[in-house]
XYZ file of C-alpha atoms in Angstrom:
780
model
C -54.798 40.417 77.090
C -53.109 43.151 75.053
C -49.451 43.527 75.996
C -48.091 46.846 77.205
C -45.576 48.823 75.162
C -42.870 48.040 77.694
C -43.429 44.309 77.386
C -43.596 44.568 73.615
C -40.336 46.496 73.541
C -38.768 43.928 75.829
C -39.815 41.162 73.464
C -38.468 43.103 70.498
C -35.124 43.872 72.120
C -32.531 41.087 71.939
C -31.960 41.257 75.710
C -31.027 37.880 77.158
C -28.093 36.164 78.799
C -26.564 35.541 75.383
C -22.951 36.662 75.849
C -23.715 40.061 74.361
C -24.255 43.291 76.299
C -26.976 45.296 74.527
C -25.416 48.728 74.285
C -28.591 50.576 73.334
C -30.185 49.680 76.671
C -27.350 50.956 78.879
C -27.847 54.336 80.517
C -26.247 56.287 83.349
C -26.884 60.016 83.776
C -24.693 61.266 86.594
C -26.883 64.193 87.677
C -29.873 61.823 87.963
C -28.428 58.468 88.908
C -26.404 59.030 92.084
C -27.920 58.705 95.554
C -27.594 61.238 97.012
C -27.735 63.130 93.735
C -24.864 65.393 94.789
C -22.431 63.589 97.116
C -20.451 65.928 99.405
C -17.627 65.703 101.957
C -16.373 62.328 100.726
C -19.588 60.600 101.803
C -20.628 57.145 100.650
C -23.010 57.184 97.709
C -24.781 54.896 95.295
C -24.269 54.717 91.544
C -27.320 53.582 89.592
C -27.620 52.605 85.931
C -30.068 50.942 83.549
C -29.846 47.890 81.307
C -32.502 45.883 79.532
C -34.131 43.322 81.798
C -32.370 39.932 81.690
C -29.440 41.344 79.718
C -26.634 41.408 82.314
C -25.234 38.524 84.321
C -23.146 40.841 86.508
C -21.854 44.393 86.732
C -19.641 46.508 88.912
C -18.566 50.102 89.356
C -14.841 50.804 89.155
C -13.787 53.734 91.365
C -10.428 55.509 91.434
C -9.798 57.816 94.420
C -6.027 57.307 94.242
C -6.608 53.607 94.705
C -8.762 51.513 92.400
C -11.814 49.890 94.047
C -14.388 47.493 92.592
C -17.975 47.608 93.839
C -20.350 44.851 92.778
C -23.674 46.033 91.408
C -27.027 44.471 92.200
C -30.580 44.682 90.889
C -32.708 47.416 92.513
C -35.971 47.548 90.585
C -37.551 47.247 87.172
C -38.544 50.324 85.202
C -40.601 49.429 82.156
C -38.419 47.127 80.003
C -35.301 48.058 81.993
C -33.605 46.712 85.088
C -32.138 49.335 87.390
C -28.832 48.289 88.937
C -26.857 49.945 91.734
C -23.458 49.758 93.385
C -22.667 51.201 96.818
C -19.475 53.262 96.805
C -17.723 53.610 100.163
C -16.826 56.910 101.792
C -13.401 58.298 100.988
C -10.898 60.745 102.439
C -9.861 61.802 98.936
C -10.818 65.234 97.621
C -12.146 63.715 94.410
C -12.719 60.423 92.632
C -13.716 59.096 89.243
C -15.714 56.043 88.243
C -16.949 54.025 85.290
C -19.249 51.006 84.947
C -18.213 47.484 83.941
C -21.031 45.396 82.414
C -20.981 41.645 81.798
C -23.271 39.290 79.930
C -21.696 35.831 80.179
C -18.412 35.946 78.273
C -18.896 39.528 77.013
C -17.662 42.432 79.136
C -18.076 46.054 78.048
C -17.760 49.443 79.706
C -19.761 52.624 80.126
C -18.207 56.003 80.875
C -18.527 59.697 80.055
C -17.933 58.983 76.368
C -20.497 56.184 76.253
C -19.989 52.473 75.612
C -16.667 50.829 74.779
C -15.287 47.319 74.355
C -12.316 47.976 76.614
C -11.716 49.981 79.801
C -12.365 53.684 79.056
C -9.583 56.239 78.700
C -11.790 59.333 79.054
C -11.190 59.836 82.790
C -14.615 58.575 83.847
C -17.374 60.343 85.734
C -15.820 62.769 88.232
C -17.011 63.552 91.743
C -15.061 66.557 93.058
C -15.751 67.103 96.756
C -13.768 70.354 96.796
C -15.372 72.214 93.896
C -18.722 70.364 93.803
C -18.547 70.775 90.036
C -20.383 67.440 89.726
C -23.560 68.992 91.174
C -26.594 69.175 88.897
C -27.512 72.589 87.558
C -30.037 74.375 89.746
C -30.609 74.044 93.475
C -29.875 70.603 94.943
C -30.465 69.651 98.556
C -27.597 67.635 100.044
C -27.487 65.042 102.808
C -25.687 67.102 105.523
C -28.345 69.798 105.070
C -28.279 72.899 102.966
C -28.263 73.339 99.222
C -25.691 73.323 96.422
C -26.410 75.938 93.759
C -24.954 75.703 90.263
C -25.633 77.946 87.284
C -24.278 78.303 83.760
C -23.192 81.928 83.294
C -20.114 81.972 81.033
C -19.941 85.734 80.562
C -20.720 86.977 84.075
C -17.867 88.486 86.015
C -19.290 87.568 89.426
C -22.239 85.636 90.764
C -23.933 85.266 94.145
C -27.025 83.533 95.442
C -29.469 85.616 97.448
C -32.614 84.373 99.116
C -34.793 83.947 102.152
C -31.970 82.024 103.844
C -29.609 85.041 103.889
C -31.968 88.005 103.984
C -31.602 88.461 100.209
C -28.019 89.525 100.666
C -25.964 89.968 97.494
C -22.708 89.371 99.362
C -23.406 86.664 101.971
C -23.084 83.719 99.583
C -20.761 84.438 96.668
C -20.401 81.727 94.053
C -17.131 80.278 92.757
C -16.431 80.008 89.057
C -15.582 76.588 87.608
C -15.200 76.895 83.867
C -18.405 78.379 82.485
C -20.323 77.633 85.708
C -20.686 79.181 89.151
C -21.159 76.961 92.230
C -21.942 77.666 95.901
C -22.853 75.532 98.887
C -25.218 77.297 101.311
C -25.712 75.293 104.538
C -28.600 77.505 105.709
C -30.767 77.084 102.602
C -33.805 74.843 102.948
C -36.642 73.210 101.034
C -39.203 75.545 99.377
C -37.258 78.695 100.270
C -37.002 81.334 97.558
C -33.866 82.670 95.898
C -32.331 84.371 92.886
C -28.905 84.570 91.326
C -27.213 87.966 91.218
C -24.747 88.453 88.367
C -22.216 91.281 88.376
C -23.654 92.683 91.601
C -26.972 93.954 90.222
C -28.409 91.588 87.593
C -31.029 89.542 89.474
C -32.213 86.402 87.690
C -34.300 83.332 88.532
C -32.634 79.961 88.185
C -32.640 79.041 84.495
C -33.599 75.500 85.498
C -35.993 76.517 88.247
C -38.242 73.649 89.273
C -40.757 76.075 90.743
C -41.233 79.805 90.200
C -43.183 82.470 92.048
C -44.390 84.938 89.391
C -46.304 86.852 92.065
C -42.949 87.908 93.535
C -40.766 88.766 90.547
C -40.241 85.151 89.507
C -38.325 84.101 92.578
C -37.193 80.472 92.408
C -38.300 77.899 94.983
C -35.842 75.252 96.189
C -37.491 71.898 95.468
C -36.585 68.536 97.012
C -36.852 66.047 94.140
C -37.543 63.205 96.589
C -40.079 64.908 98.858
C -43.180 63.474 97.191
C -44.050 59.905 98.179
C -45.267 58.038 95.106
C -48.078 55.557 95.714
C -48.599 54.056 92.259
C -45.282 52.233 91.852
C -43.724 51.445 88.485
C -46.113 52.218 85.651
C -45.862 51.188 82.013
C -48.003 53.126 79.527
C -50.169 51.309 77.001
C -48.648 50.392 73.660
C -49.258 53.036 70.966
C -51.645 50.715 69.097
C -53.805 50.537 72.242
C -53.791 54.229 73.150
C -57.001 56.251 73.461
C -55.837 59.837 74.045
C -57.789 62.597 75.782
C -56.395 66.114 75.333
C -57.159 68.605 78.074
C -56.183 72.048 79.299
C -55.722 72.116 83.053
C -57.063 75.644 83.514
C -60.394 75.125 81.706
C -61.059 71.404 82.162
C -62.777 71.691 85.544
C -64.938 73.862 87.756
C -67.958 74.881 85.682
C -71.059 73.088 87.003
C -68.545 70.547 88.191
C -69.615 68.077 90.895
C -66.157 67.015 92.062
C -63.552 69.743 91.390
C -62.568 72.629 93.661
C -64.063 75.341 91.481
C -60.749 77.191 91.344
C -60.227 79.564 88.408
C -58.120 78.483 86.635
C -58.496 74.774 87.366
C -55.685 72.894 89.069
C -53.653 69.714 88.792
C -55.616 68.254 91.682
C -58.880 69.077 89.925
C -57.733 66.930 87.009
C -56.934 64.133 89.448
C -60.403 64.492 90.969
C -61.862 63.482 87.597
C -59.932 60.239 87.276
C -63.173 58.244 87.524
C -64.463 60.085 84.451
C -61.444 58.987 82.422
C -61.793 55.416 83.641
C -65.521 55.312 82.930
C -65.016 56.751 79.455
C -62.253 54.258 78.682
C -59.384 56.739 78.284
C -55.890 55.346 78.893
C -53.765 58.401 77.972
C -54.314 61.976 79.122
C -52.390 64.512 77.076
C -51.993 67.733 79.027
C -51.613 70.978 77.130
C -48.435 72.908 78.075
C -48.031 73.345 81.830
C -44.638 75.038 82.051
C -44.611 78.550 83.499
C -46.130 81.274 81.330
C -46.859 85.010 81.848
C -50.069 85.932 83.662
C -52.325 83.262 85.162
C -54.490 82.459 82.128
C -53.002 80.978 79.002
C -53.210 78.025 76.654
C -49.579 77.426 77.612
C -47.952 78.051 74.241
C -46.050 81.107 75.499
C -43.567 79.541 77.939
C -40.902 81.319 79.946
C -39.446 78.002 81.137
C -39.297 74.379 80.037
C -38.629 73.254 83.622
C -41.036 74.900 86.081
C -44.705 73.795 86.265
C -47.244 76.630 86.044
C -47.612 77.899 89.602
C -51.301 78.861 89.375
C -52.255 75.227 88.691
C -50.527 74.057 91.880
C -47.150 73.056 93.290
C -44.824 70.507 91.694
C -46.088 68.006 94.252
C -49.652 68.711 93.145
C -48.633 67.875 89.581
C -46.977 64.682 90.814
C -50.163 63.833 92.695
C -52.155 64.214 89.485
C -49.834 61.868 87.617
C -49.707 59.447 90.542
C -53.505 59.299 90.701
C -53.903 58.710 86.987
C -51.175 56.044 86.996
C -52.894 54.251 89.862
C -55.934 53.929 87.577
C -54.016 52.724 84.534
C -53.868 56.076 82.738
C -50.682 57.443 81.190
C -49.833 61.156 81.167
C -48.236 62.849 78.157
C -46.964 66.447 78.293
C -47.297 68.947 75.462
C -43.912 70.712 75.296
C -43.011 73.964 73.551
C -39.368 74.188 72.474
C -39.697 76.234 69.300
C -39.933 79.649 70.997
C -40.125 81.532 74.280
C -42.685 84.116 75.302
C -42.103 87.643 74.054
C -42.850 88.864 77.597
C -41.409 87.841 80.985
C -38.543 86.004 79.257
C -35.994 85.985 82.034
C -33.485 83.993 79.951
C -33.080 87.069 77.724
C -29.530 88.399 78.266
C -29.404 86.009 81.193
C -25.912 86.654 82.589
C -25.658 90.083 81.027
C -25.014 88.670 77.573
C -27.234 86.794 75.144
C -26.239 83.199 75.983
C -29.589 81.435 75.404
C -30.611 83.181 72.165
C -29.047 84.199 68.907
C -28.027 87.809 68.557
C -29.649 89.110 66.415
C -32.700 87.105 67.407
C -34.151 84.281 65.321
C -37.897 84.826 65.524
C -40.894 82.559 65.000
C -44.494 83.842 64.694
C -44.829 83.527 68.482
C -41.479 84.654 69.905
C -37.745 84.145 69.720
C -36.196 80.744 69.247
C -33.332 79.598 71.455
C -29.803 79.171 70.110
C -29.942 75.463 69.256
C -26.361 75.564 67.936
C -24.941 76.023 71.425
C -24.264 72.808 73.332
C -25.281 74.202 76.734
C -28.575 75.478 75.336
C -29.289 72.109 73.747
C -28.594 70.490 77.123
C -31.029 72.912 78.758
C -33.791 71.334 76.660
C -32.578 67.734 76.574
C -32.012 67.577 80.331
C -35.558 68.838 80.883
C -36.774 65.749 79.009
C -35.182 63.451 81.568
C -36.395 65.680 84.392
C -40.039 65.220 83.373
C -39.592 61.497 82.666
C -37.745 60.749 85.898
C -38.894 63.179 88.560
C -42.511 63.451 87.366
C -42.772 60.013 85.759
C -44.269 61.444 82.568
C -45.131 58.870 79.910
C -44.130 60.844 76.862
C -44.362 64.128 75.022
C -46.159 65.931 72.224
C -43.776 68.537 70.767
C -45.382 71.715 69.506
C -44.779 73.196 66.015
C -41.835 71.025 65.028
C -41.788 72.571 61.546
C -40.458 75.784 63.091
C -37.741 73.903 64.942
C -36.373 72.695 61.618
C -37.320 75.607 59.367
C -35.818 78.522 61.209
C -32.585 76.891 62.269
C -31.195 73.678 60.864
C -29.736 72.629 64.188
C -33.280 72.276 65.512
C -33.537 69.091 63.470
C -30.506 67.693 65.258
C -32.012 68.669 68.602
C -35.196 66.748 67.789
C -33.095 63.739 66.778
C -31.139 63.938 70.037
C -34.409 64.240 71.975
C -35.795 61.054 70.449
C -32.501 59.142 70.691
C -32.247 60.052 74.367
C -35.746 58.738 75.075
C -35.179 55.603 72.983
C -32.103 54.877 75.087
C -33.456 55.820 78.485
C -37.213 55.219 78.194
C -38.049 53.326 75.008
C -41.487 52.491 76.406
C -42.448 56.187 76.474
C -43.994 57.861 73.411
C -43.055 61.000 71.491
C -45.488 62.781 69.161
C -44.876 65.744 66.893
C -47.184 68.522 65.782
C -45.819 68.718 62.240
C -47.783 70.964 59.902
C -48.081 69.889 57.166
C -47.510 66.163 57.709
C -44.000 64.986 56.885
C -42.885 61.317 56.861
C -39.334 62.388 57.760
C -40.563 63.472 61.195
C -41.449 59.855 62.071
C -38.612 58.241 60.120
C -36.033 56.727 62.537
C -32.973 58.829 63.261
C -30.800 55.980 61.957
C -32.283 56.711 58.512
C -31.926 60.482 58.829
C -35.392 61.208 60.232
C -36.332 63.105 63.360
C -37.309 59.838 65.076
C -40.701 60.683 66.582
C -42.960 57.723 67.337
C -46.005 59.482 65.909
C -47.217 62.793 64.496
C -50.551 64.575 64.603
C -52.352 63.735 61.374
C -53.224 67.139 59.930
C -54.387 65.665 56.611
C -56.784 63.300 58.398
C -58.321 66.115 60.436
C -58.703 68.581 57.586
C -60.186 65.946 55.272
C -62.612 64.523 57.821
C -63.832 67.933 58.962
C -64.372 69.003 55.361
C -66.322 65.797 54.734
C -68.510 66.451 57.782
C -69.224 70.002 56.603
C -69.797 68.959 52.978
C -72.245 66.297 54.147
C -74.769 69.065 54.770
C -74.803 69.743 51.032
C -74.684 66.131 49.881
C -71.352 66.414 48.065
C -68.834 64.697 50.318
C -65.640 63.501 48.617
C -65.725 59.852 49.685
C -62.486 59.091 47.864
C -60.680 61.522 50.160
C -62.321 59.907 53.194
C -61.124 56.512 51.966
C -57.591 57.916 51.648
C -57.391 59.060 55.265
C -58.626 55.686 56.508
C -56.086 53.793 54.394
C -53.236 56.051 55.531
C -50.586 58.027 53.674
C -47.858 55.448 53.248
C -44.648 54.718 55.127
C -44.292 56.645 58.408
C -47.694 58.313 57.903
C -49.930 55.325 58.646
C -50.869 53.185 61.629
C -49.479 54.401 64.929
C -47.150 56.792 63.148
C -50.170 59.143 63.147
C -52.508 60.568 65.790
C -56.018 61.027 64.370
C -58.527 63.532 65.699
C -61.702 65.278 64.624
C -60.785 68.350 66.635
C -58.064 69.444 69.002
C -57.425 72.728 70.794
C -56.531 74.518 67.540
C -59.753 73.581 65.745
C -61.907 74.816 68.656
C -59.834 77.928 69.451
C -61.109 81.254 68.066
C -57.574 82.680 68.314
C -56.599 80.065 65.708
C -59.673 80.805 63.592
C -61.678 77.874 64.935
C -64.775 76.999 66.903
C -66.448 73.865 68.220
C -67.631 71.701 65.336
C -71.110 71.389 66.850
C -71.455 75.157 66.383
C -70.409 74.892 62.760
C -72.940 72.127 62.136
C -75.789 73.676 64.155
C -75.336 77.438 64.283
C -78.202 77.990 66.727
C -77.813 77.496 70.460
C -77.823 74.928 72.064
C -76.010 73.453 69.027
C -77.369 69.948 69.528
C -79.836 69.268 66.729
C -79.982 65.877 65.011
C -77.249 66.914 62.604
C -74.824 68.046 65.322
C -75.407 64.798 67.168
C -75.312 62.579 64.119
C -72.266 64.072 62.426
C -70.206 64.393 65.630
C -70.824 60.725 66.415
C -69.990 59.816 62.827
C -66.738 61.812 62.819
C -65.568 60.681 66.248
C -66.485 57.081 65.434
C -64.534 57.142 62.190
C -61.550 58.481 64.171
C -61.803 55.641 66.682
C -62.180 52.867 64.097
C -59.499 53.948 61.626
C -55.874 52.805 61.997
C -53.714 55.113 64.081
C -53.877 56.587 67.576
C -57.243 58.287 68.236
C -57.454 61.550 70.202
C -60.524 63.202 71.743
C -60.563 66.824 72.888
C -62.047 67.591 76.290
C -65.819 67.928 76.253
C -66.351 66.318 72.869
C -67.820 63.337 74.688
C -70.858 65.428 75.612
C -71.121 67.802 72.597
C -69.345 70.652 74.364
C -70.133 73.951 72.606
C -67.866 76.259 74.615
C -64.986 77.350 72.445
C -61.520 76.895 73.877
C -59.999 80.124 75.129
C -56.992 79.247 77.265
C -58.638 80.504 80.427
C -60.017 83.790 81.730
C -60.581 85.419 85.148
C -64.326 84.875 84.761
C -63.950 81.183 84.046
C -66.467 81.502 81.212
C -64.438 79.378 78.808
C -64.315 76.348 81.084
C -66.053 73.277 79.708
C -69.582 72.730 81.024
C -69.956 69.577 83.104
C -73.762 69.984 83.075
C -73.686 68.718 79.497
C -72.497 65.328 80.701
C -75.986 64.817 82.115
C -77.858 66.664 79.379
C -76.152 64.614 76.669
C -75.810 61.346 78.555
C -76.785 59.424 75.421
C -73.905 60.959 73.451
C -71.546 60.188 76.299
C -72.798 56.584 76.246
C -71.937 56.402 72.556
C -68.365 57.489 73.290
C -68.100 54.925 76.100
C -69.405 52.107 73.957
C -67.351 53.082 70.906
C -64.164 53.171 72.960
C -65.053 49.824 74.543
C -65.582 48.298 71.089
C -62.211 49.609 69.939
C -60.397 48.322 73.029
C -62.011 44.877 72.981
C -61.300 44.047 69.336
C -57.754 43.441 68.177
C -58.802 44.209 64.611
C -59.308 47.843 65.665
C -55.861 48.367 67.173
C -53.747 51.131 65.727
C -51.604 48.920 63.484
C -54.171 46.240 62.591
C -54.992 45.515 58.976
C -57.184 47.842 56.931
C -58.750 47.791 53.482
C -61.226 50.404 52.302
C -63.134 48.355 49.756
C -66.437 50.146 49.224
C -66.534 53.807 48.154
C -69.836 55.202 46.874
C -69.441 58.878 46.050
C -73.079 59.166 44.975
C -74.626 57.737 48.136
C -71.787 59.130 50.336
C -71.090 55.724 51.855
C -67.737 54.137 52.608
C -66.914 50.737 54.150
C -63.664 49.241 55.337
C -62.392 45.917 56.618
C -60.205 45.640 59.762
C -58.555 42.406 60.904
C -55.831 40.955 63.108
C -53.877 37.690 63.200
C -56.185 36.137 65.814
C -59.079 35.963 63.355
C -60.938 38.973 64.696
C -62.616 40.614 61.694
C -64.526 43.885 61.660
C -66.380 45.765 58.938
C -67.142 49.453 59.505
C -69.722 51.269 57.375
C -70.071 55.066 57.389
C -72.928 56.969 55.796
C -72.160 60.684 55.403
C -75.502 61.414 53.717
C -78.744 62.638 55.235
C -80.578 59.611 53.846
C -81.517 56.337 55.516
C -80.722 53.395 53.246
C -82.606 50.099 53.416
C -81.418 47.056 51.482
C -78.079 48.684 50.687
C -75.721 46.085 49.198
C -72.234 45.790 50.695
C -69.672 43.068 50.112
C -68.363 41.181 53.132
C -65.028 39.361 53.435
C -66.582 36.268 55.059
C -69.864 34.418 54.510
C -72.244 34.094 57.444
C -73.424 36.288 60.282
C -71.975 39.720 60.985
C -73.072 41.006 64.388
C -73.750 44.687 64.945
C -71.482 45.836 67.776
C -72.294 49.522 67.406
C -74.813 51.683 65.576
C -74.219 55.395 66.111
C -77.854 56.119 65.312
C -79.281 53.647 67.816
C -82.029 55.142 69.956
C -79.916 54.818 73.110
C -77.461 57.246 71.504
C -80.159 59.831 70.650
C -80.308 58.490 67.110
C -83.257 57.703 64.873
C -83.259 54.046 65.931
C -82.865 52.648 62.426
C -80.612 49.593 62.262
C -80.271 45.906 61.514
C -81.763 44.248 64.582
C -78.365 43.143 65.869
C -76.905 41.347 62.852
C -76.824 40.946 59.087
C -76.547 37.794 56.994
C -74.515 37.467 53.800
C -77.404 36.312 51.617
C -76.269 38.206 48.508
C -73.876 37.220 45.771
C -70.416 38.517 44.856
C -69.866 42.242 45.438
C -67.048 44.683 46.223
C -64.472 42.053 45.252
C -65.788 39.508 47.762
C -67.646 36.270 47.077
C -70.625 37.295 49.192
C -72.588 40.354 50.216
C -75.388 41.476 52.493
C -78.252 43.911 52.225
C -77.774 46.344 55.061
C -79.856 49.088 56.625
C -77.659 52.159 57.075
C -79.128 55.123 58.964
C -78.450 58.706 57.961
C -75.159 60.113 59.312
C -74.706 56.607 60.691
C -71.688 54.515 61.514
C -72.046 50.734 61.898
C -69.454 48.380 63.358
C -70.011 44.710 62.485
C -68.025 41.699 63.734
C -67.840 38.361 61.960
C -69.260 35.234 63.619
C -68.896 36.519 67.188
C -71.967 38.047 68.855
C -71.467 40.904 71.304
C -71.424 40.039 74.984
C -74.735 40.868 76.635
C -74.390 41.225 80.422
C -78.160 41.220 80.823
C -79.841 39.199 78.046
C -83.246 39.391 79.723
C -83.293 43.182 79.236
C -84.469 42.818 75.656
C -84.987 46.516 74.979
C -81.617 47.437 76.576
C -83.123 50.156 78.766
C -81.394 48.912 81.924
C -84.705 47.705 83.377
C -86.527 44.375 83.261
C -90.217 45.137 82.858
C -93.385 44.888 80.792
C -91.681 46.181 77.656
C -89.368 43.146 77.731
C -92.396 40.840 78.019
C -93.921 42.600 75.010
C -90.790 41.871 73.015
C -90.962 38.207 74.110
C -94.549 37.979 72.954
C -93.768 39.700 69.660
C -90.841 37.383 69.005
C -92.294 34.077 70.117
C -96.063 34.335 70.532
C -97.789 33.282 73.696
C -96.801 29.623 73.402
C -93.182 28.602 73.449
C -91.748 25.255 74.491
C -88.178 26.474 74.827
C -87.419 27.957 78.283
C -84.377 29.695 76.845
C -86.691 31.706 74.597
C -88.728 33.233 77.380
C -90.833 30.455 78.965
C -88.909 30.605 82.211
C -91.415 28.725 84.394
C -91.828 25.905 81.842
C -95.603 26.051 81.641
C -95.660 26.304 77.858
C -96.656 29.970 77.802
C -94.750 33.248 77.785
C -96.741 35.484 80.110
C -96.677 37.583 83.269
C -95.514 34.594 85.316
C -92.277 34.549 83.316
C -91.836 38.264 83.896
C -92.367 37.714 87.631
C -89.617 35.101 87.565
C -87.286 37.527 85.824
C -87.969 40.160 88.452
C -87.501 37.665 91.277
C -84.106 36.601 89.969
C -82.714 39.952 88.859
C -84.795 42.691 90.414
C -86.019 45.502 88.236
C -82.511 46.608 87.181
C -79.903 44.706 85.257
C -76.944 43.520 87.317
């Protein structure tokens, strides 16, 4: 069994009872880790914190409310590679208190406080809980245990602030806020869950909550109060697959469902719950990561999501925050991770309510720093950086997201140098708090510094989208029509681009939303290959299977864009009131054979360690004349795979290829097999190394390679056949199977295993009758 990323990280971390507290695994975020989140009125509360599993022998929370108290901590639950600990702090009559955490591993005792880890008791004053000012409250609207809501907003330049909402008749005077430093705070006992509100600065400047967890664009962007603990999770703790095991499916919530769709609601745009309704599709296909295009609030109801007005609030037209949690919960319950595409490099040019938020320009530079899509936030300002970094923990903790893909990271670094530091802080925060979650960057062009660890000066992303791979592969697919594919370039993208641009440091894809988006100058590749509707001729089928197969069987993390699994020809549009740019679920039936290829290819990848993202690779055969390339994949268990790709329009018989081992190489996959709508030309299930030295190996084989074909061959290990009696692999046991028996063995055969099932010395209808009696007409 392939280990999960969390287990791998646990094995890699030095966590053990070894008289050494592992500092990099310790985490306590006050606005997330108290229960209740915002203690009030001196009430008892719980302090939670994380450490690597098996690292601590004991811990306690040290509280000072005028008298020093020690509260023993205990294990609460595991979260990925971490153990969550908690200590119960008693109620107090004091107006405020402070606390820090004491952590022990055998003979080693260290401390965690506001300033981080230390060898001795901290001198920074600790984490403060002020029951008078409630300055310890999280930013935003937080429900509290006595009832009501504590509101807190950063507005350093406002003279006054008030909170107005459904709970006070939208009064600008009923609930004034009190300034505490650069913040305003108010406790409103009458405010309740899901009610709407706004802040009012200086008596007339009405603004949504900057950290709104839910917005109502249909009513001037009012903010909804959201109870973070209202949703009841069913899936329990979930650990995403390791990067080397990930098969990623990119989708856009608004256009993924509803068109000729047998299970979704039909809503335009589609919804979070519609995505959840298709969980069986992901499972059947073999997907274990769903990457969702940006779902934070954007202007209008139809968008690709790359024009955000918030990095906190989920897009309202797709559903409520609880609907989004339901989607994630459903996918987790079926073993599928969820990664969010986040946009930090700019805000929308319209509906940007953070613009001159408190009457002055606190979230943006003045004059503005612009990108091609809108203004960039002021990354130099600590509070603005926290606005982004805190949202990371919000999605990881409250929504249980499994990672992020960050959009257009080159603009984060290019337009303002502090954006690089923000990306480093983003990755360091996740490595400390959720090391088992993945971060990916859209860096154009590719840059090894993006995936270089922050300790070495890099941005610290786990992976980056492999622009060079995509551009090269797509060009090869297009050039194949003219018989002049650059096979050396294809070999380069399979081998990888060196340190931090190979293996799981890259995400490989034939097409993503940009390539199929007319607004980005793209269209579906099937339309480029076959320009005539329905865009599914033999070349569209053959070359799409070839390109997607090469993506799946190269090192790295493979990504599939929604609909590719059935030759979708609808260009991506981000959504429209007509719903015309939704993907067409009818094609799943029309192109069932193509879908079966995707299923089988993914299954081959997942069931062979040699095809994991970081497994060995050697491109050893490059024929630029015949447009053929072959590569060897292997792992430490002895699993060995050879993949052969033919970009030409020619079928080759007796084509000589070297093989790294002598003997039988079994054909696990042939993209041009008849069951995949191919021409049916292949090798009958295996090839033998009957030839002499070739390609640097001591042996070779003469292989049949179909046009536009991709072959996957495994050494000395035949594929598992769940129904060996179904000789023609049509899912039925019938006369055609008997014909194959007769062709293979003749009418007389003394070996029951070879078809003479009744032992009468003949292979005939009686043997077929026995097959049908045992199995029925369909394979089990």
